Every structure is written in structure tokens, then in C-alpha cells.
XYZ file of N, CA and C in Angstrom:
360
model
N -45.872 115.085 -59.507
C -46.200 115.609 -60.820
C -46.368 117.115 -60.693
N -45.757 117.838 -61.617
C -45.912 119.288 -61.615
C -46.939 119.702 -62.665
N -47.198 120.993 -62.735
C -48.238 121.484 -63.638
C -47.913 121.196 -65.101
N -46.656 121.336 -65.487
C -46.264 121.061 -66.878
C -46.551 119.609 -67.245
N -46.225 118.685 -66.356
C -46.477 117.262 -66.605
C -47.976 116.978 -66.658
N -48.740 117.615 -65.783
C -50.185 117.415 -65.771
C -50.817 117.917 -67.070
N -50.356 119.056 -67.552
C -50.877 119.592 -68.814
C -50.585 118.616 -69.960
N -49.381 118.063 -69.990
C -49.028 117.096 -71.036
C -49.901 115.846 -70.930
N -50.149 115.388 -69.714
C -50.981 114.196 -69.523
C -52.417 114.463 -69.958
N -52.959 115.595 -69.560
C -54.328 115.909 -69.965
C -54.436 116.123 -71.470
N -53.430 116.722 -72.075
C -53.436 116.895 -73.529
C -53.439 115.539 -74.217
N -52.656 114.608 -73.702
C -52.609 113.265 -74.288
C -53.946 112.553 -74.123
N -54.591 112.735 -72.988
C -55.874 112.075 -72.731
C -57.044 112.778 -73.406
N -56.816 113.965 -73.919
C -57.883 114.759 -74.513
C -58.218 114.348 -75.934
N -57.994 113.119 -76.278
C -58.318 112.584 -77.605
C -59.006 111.242 -77.383
N -60.087 111.014 -78.078
C -60.948 109.846 -77.841
C -60.204 108.512 -77.883
N -59.384 108.289 -78.908
C -58.686 107.005 -79.024
C -57.652 106.831 -77.908
N -56.978 107.905 -77.541
C -55.975 107.800 -76.479
C -56.618 107.485 -75.138
N -57.733 108.110 -74.872
C -58.441 107.801 -73.639
C -58.890 106.336 -73.644
N -59.362 105.853 -74.767
C -59.766 104.447 -74.884
C -58.577 103.513 -74.694
N -57.427 103.893 -75.212
C -56.215 103.085 -75.066
C -55.845 102.971 -73.591
N -55.829 104.096 -72.895
C -55.466 104.076 -71.470
C -56.465 103.243 -70.685
N -57.737 103.405 -70.958
C -58.752 102.624 -70.240
C -58.593 101.136 -70.517
N -58.296 100.773 -71.759
C -58.088 99.355 -72.087
C -56.871 98.805 -71.358
N -55.814 99.605 -71.262
C -54.605 99.139 -70.588
C -54.793 99.063 -69.074
N -55.545 99.971 -68.506
C -55.841 99.892 -67.079
C -56.647 98.621 -66.802
N -57.615 98.335 -67.654
C -58.433 97.131 -67.508
C -57.587 95.869 -67.652
N -56.608 95.907 -68.556
C -55.748 94.738 -68.784
C -54.840 94.453 -67.604
N -54.576 95.456 -66.790
C -53.717 95.261 -65.629
C -52.247 95.289 -65.993
N -51.394 94.930 -65.048
C -49.949 95.032 -65.245
C -49.406 94.139 -66.363
N -50.123 93.086 -66.718
C -49.660 92.220 -67.802
C -49.707 92.934 -69.152
N -50.596 93.902 -69.286
C -50.678 94.692 -70.503
C -51.259 93.941 -71.680
N -51.121 94.550 -72.854
C -51.641 93.991 -74.097
C -50.627 94.175 -75.211
N -50.570 93.200 -76.089
C -49.746 93.321 -77.291
C -50.371 94.382 -78.193
N -49.544 95.023 -78.977
C -50.004 96.120 -79.834
C -51.167 95.706 -80.727
N -51.086 94.549 -81.346
C -52.155 94.096 -82.240
C -53.475 93.895 -81.521
N -53.422 93.324 -80.344
C -54.628 93.117 -79.543
C -55.205 94.464 -79.128
N -54.341 95.361 -78.711
C -54.768 96.689 -78.294
C -55.426 97.441 -79.452
N -54.843 97.363 -80.632
C -55.426 98.027 -81.806
C -56.831 97.497 -82.076
N -57.000 96.185 -81.959
C -58.317 95.587 -82.165
C -59.329 96.025 -81.119
N -58.903 96.101 -79.877
C -59.809 96.500 -78.799
C -60.268 97.943 -78.944
N -59.352 98.789 -79.398
C -59.666 100.216 -79.494
C -60.276 100.561 -80.854
N -60.023 99.723 -81.840
C -60.590 99.961 -83.165
C -59.825 100.964 -84.004
N -58.485 100.919 -83.917
C -57.654 101.790 -84.744
C -56.652 100.945 -85.520
N -56.145 101.508 -86.600
C -55.126 100.815 -87.381
C -53.800 100.827 -86.637
N -52.903 99.953 -87.040
C -51.582 99.888 -86.412
C -50.826 101.195 -86.499
N -50.930 101.873 -87.627
C -50.243 103.147 -87.811
C -50.787 104.199 -86.848
N -52.108 104.290 -86.784
C -52.713 105.251 -85.855
C -52.405 104.891 -84.411
N -52.415 103.591 -84.111
C -52.113 103.162 -82.750
C -50.718 103.622 -82.348
N -49.743 103.442 -83.220
C -48.370 103.847 -82.915
C -48.283 105.324 -82.582
N -48.982 106.144 -83.343
C -48.993 107.583 -83.105
C -49.555 107.887 -81.715
N -50.674 107.273 -81.382
C -51.306 107.525 -80.092
C -50.466 106.984 -78.936
N -49.862 105.820 -79.118
C -49.020 105.237 -78.075
C -47.819 106.126 -77.774
N -47.259 106.713 -78.812
C -46.117 107.609 -78.627
C -46.514 108.808 -77.765
N -47.657 109.390 -78.036
C -48.121 110.541 -77.258
C -48.365 110.165 -75.800
N -48.992 109.026 -75.583
C -49.274 108.580 -74.220
C -47.999 108.226 -73.464
N -47.049 107.654 -74.168
C -45.769 107.306 -73.550
C -44.998 108.561 -73.153
N -44.961 109.544 -74.037
C -44.274 110.805 -73.726
C -44.920 111.526 -72.545
N -46.212 111.326 -72.359
C -46.915 111.946 -71.238
C -46.744 111.142 -69.948
N -46.096 109.987 -70.023
C -45.851 109.171 -68.837
C -47.041 108.362 -68.371
N -48.000 108.112 -69.277
C -49.221 107.409 -68.891
C -49.211 105.924 -69.251
N -48.331 105.537 -70.166
C -48.202 104.126 -70.525
C -46.722 103.778 -70.606
N -46.449 102.487 -70.630
C -45.077 102.009 -70.791
C -45.108 100.791 -71.693
N -43.949 100.418 -72.195
C -43.868 99.257 -73.075
C -42.680 98.395 -72.684
N -42.778 97.138 -73.081
C -41.681 96.199 -72.876
C -41.718 95.194 -74.017
N -40.570 94.659 -74.318
C -40.484 93.658 -75.372
C -40.671 92.280 -74.755
N -41.457 91.460 -75.433
C -41.667 90.068 -75.047
C -41.511 89.231 -76.314
N -40.296 88.735 -76.512
C -40.007 88.030 -77.765
C -40.067 88.998 -78.920
N -40.932 88.709 -79.872
C -41.075 89.587 -81.039
C -42.194 90.606 -80.867
N -42.875 90.555 -79.746
C -44.000 91.461 -79.505
C -43.594 92.605 -78.584
N -44.300 93.706 -78.728
C -44.181 94.804 -77.778
C -45.476 94.819 -76.988
N -45.315 94.764 -75.678
C -46.459 94.745 -74.774
C -46.573 96.120 -74.131
N -47.763 96.678 -74.185
C -48.030 97.987 -73.590
C -48.847 97.806 -72.324
N -48.560 98.621 -71.328
C -49.320 98.580 -70.085
C -49.458 99.997 -69.543
N -50.438 100.155 -68.675
C -50.645 101.453 -68.036
C -49.468 101.739 -67.114
N -49.067 102.992 -67.070
C -48.034 103.434 -66.131
C -48.774 103.928 -64.889
N -48.997 103.012 -63.963
C -49.814 103.329 -62.791
C -49.240 104.471 -61.970
N -47.921 104.596 -61.924
C -47.323 105.722 -61.197
C -47.721 107.050 -61.838
N -47.681 107.112 -63.154
C -48.053 108.332 -63.860
C -49.527 108.661 -63.694
N -50.380 107.652 -63.790
C -51.815 107.868 -63.614
C -52.128 108.295 -62.182
N -51.474 107.656 -61.212
C -51.670 108.034 -59.810
C -51.187 109.451 -59.557
N -50.071 109.808 -60.174
C -49.548 111.165 -60.021
C -50.507 112.206 -60.558
N -51.178 111.885 -61.653
C -52.152 112.811 -62.229
C -53.350 112.994 -61.291
N -53.819 111.901 -60.723
C -54.934 111.985 -59.775
C -54.509 112.767 -58.533
N -53.316 112.488 -58.035
C -52.827 113.221 -56.864
C -52.684 114.706 -57.160
N -52.214 115.041 -58.366
C -52.086 116.445 -58.750
C -53.443 117.139 -58.676
N -54.479 116.481 -59.184
C -55.814 117.071 -59.171
C -56.367 117.224 -57.764
N -56.097 116.248 -56.922
C -56.728 116.204 -55.613
C -55.877 116.804 -54.494
N -54.666 117.207 -54.796
C -53.714 117.645 -53.769
C -54.297 118.677 -52.812
N -54.929 119.688 -53.308
C -55.440 120.773 -52.469
C -56.966 120.780 -52.436
N -57.526 119.615 -52.559
C -58.967 119.455 -52.747
C -59.823 120.105 -51.674
N -59.669 119.699 -50.465
C -60.698 120.063 -49.482
C -60.429 121.349 -48.727
N -59.187 121.828 -48.691
C -58.886 123.068 -47.967
C -59.508 123.066 -46.574
N -59.359 121.933 -45.873
C -59.876 121.833 -44.518
C -61.329 121.409 -44.423
N -61.940 121.087 -45.573
C -63.339 120.647 -45.587
C -63.408 119.278 -46.254
N -63.176 118.204 -45.501
C -63.111 116.863 -46.085
C -64.380 116.446 -46.821
N -65.519 117.015 -46.489
C -66.755 116.632 -47.186
C -66.714 117.009 -48.666
N -65.886 117.977 -49.027
C -65.758 118.381 -50.420
C -65.126 117.262 -51.244
N -64.138 116.592 -50.672
C -63.419 115.535 -51.380
C -64.049 114.162 -51.212
N -64.984 114.021 -50.296
C -65.548 112.708 -49.987
C -66.057 111.962 -51.223
N -66.793 112.594 -52.149
C -67.263 111.841 -53.315
C -66.111 111.288 -54.171
N -65.058 112.066 -54.342
C -63.920 111.594 -55.138
C -63.192 110.465 -54.428
N -63.015 110.590 -53.125
C -62.334 109.553 -52.355
C -63.154 108.262 -52.385
N -64.465 108.378 -52.241
C -65.332 107.200 -52.288
C -65.281 106.533 -53.663
N -65.245 107.338 -54.720
C -65.165 106.774 -56.074
C -63.861 106.017 -56.267
N -62.761 106.565 -55.768
C -61.482 105.878 -55.876
C -61.461 104.614 -55.033
N -62.034 104.672 -53.850
C -62.065 103.494 -52.980
C -62.859 102.371 -53.626
N -63.904 102.711 -54.363
C -64.714 101.695 -55.034
C -63.940 101.018 -56.166
N -62.892 101.672 -56.674
C -62.107 101.127 -57.779
C -61.026 100.164 -57.317
N -60.701 100.183 -56.051
C -59.608 99.350 -55.571
C -59.965 97.885 -55.712
N -59.021 97.155 -56.263
C -59.235 95.734 -56.497
C -58.979 94.952 -55.217
N -59.729 93.909 -55.052
C -59.530 93.009 -53.938
C -58.525 91.954 -54.360
N -57.558 91.632 -53.525
C -56.559 90.619 -53.888
C -57.246 89.285 -54.214
N -56.888 88.742 -55.391
C -57.423 87.447 -55.809
C -56.284 86.552 -56.270
N -55.156 86.677 -55.682
C -53.998 85.906 -56.094
C -52.769 86.766 -55.935
N -51.872 86.674 -56.905
C -50.605 87.402 -56.832
C -50.719 88.832 -57.339
N -51.746 89.178 -58.098
C -51.820 90.470 -58.741
C -52.830 91.364 -58.051
N -52.376 92.536 -57.638
C -53.253 93.541 -57.059
C -52.919 94.856 -57.741
N -53.925 95.570 -58.202
C -53.689 96.900 -58.761
C -54.817 97.825 -58.379
N -54.465 99.090 -58.285
C -55.458 100.094 -57.892
C -55.661 101.074 -59.018
């Protein structure tokens, strides 16, 4: 991820509903959520949801797929990971203790395998 992409991602996340959408999709995992379910979870109308989804998709933070007549949205884990890597790339400058709290926080988020699905 380069600086231009990071700016677009942060701009997309810099709105309350969009941040809630991404968090809901991360929680949902790779299976994602149908648009109607997502709108209900976040508390926005379908029209507003579409607007926010478009912004998040253009920023590379979410993706969609068709499942029958439904559109399923899910977090774009590669894009989210790229954003975190962009922030942390030059973190410690030879002083690992500077990055230790961030690394520990990320390690605490890693899911333990409980079947076929594992996501970080």
C-alpha cells in the first residue's frame, strides 16, 4: 500500500457509519453479510448503506459477491492488512519496545482455529 492508497482508506474510515460497517464485516468474517442484514446491524437505510459501501469498496477495504439474488459484503482482509502494515512499516527504527504494544494488540486479535475458518 502506498501513501495515496492509505489516505483514501483513512478518508473512507473517517466517517462513523463506514467505520461501523467495516467493524461489522470484520466481525462477520469471510462469509460476510447480506446488504439488508448489514444495514440493520449498522442502523442505516439501504440508500445510505449503498453510498458508504461504494466509498469503502473504492478504498479497497471491503468486497462484494453475488449469492443468488443477494449481494454479500465482506471485509477485504488484504486491504485492511495493507493499511496496518503501512502504518507500522517503519515503527520501531531499531527500537522494538516502541512497537511492542501494537504487536501485542494485534497478536491478541488473532483467532484460534476452530474448524475450517481462520481469520486474523
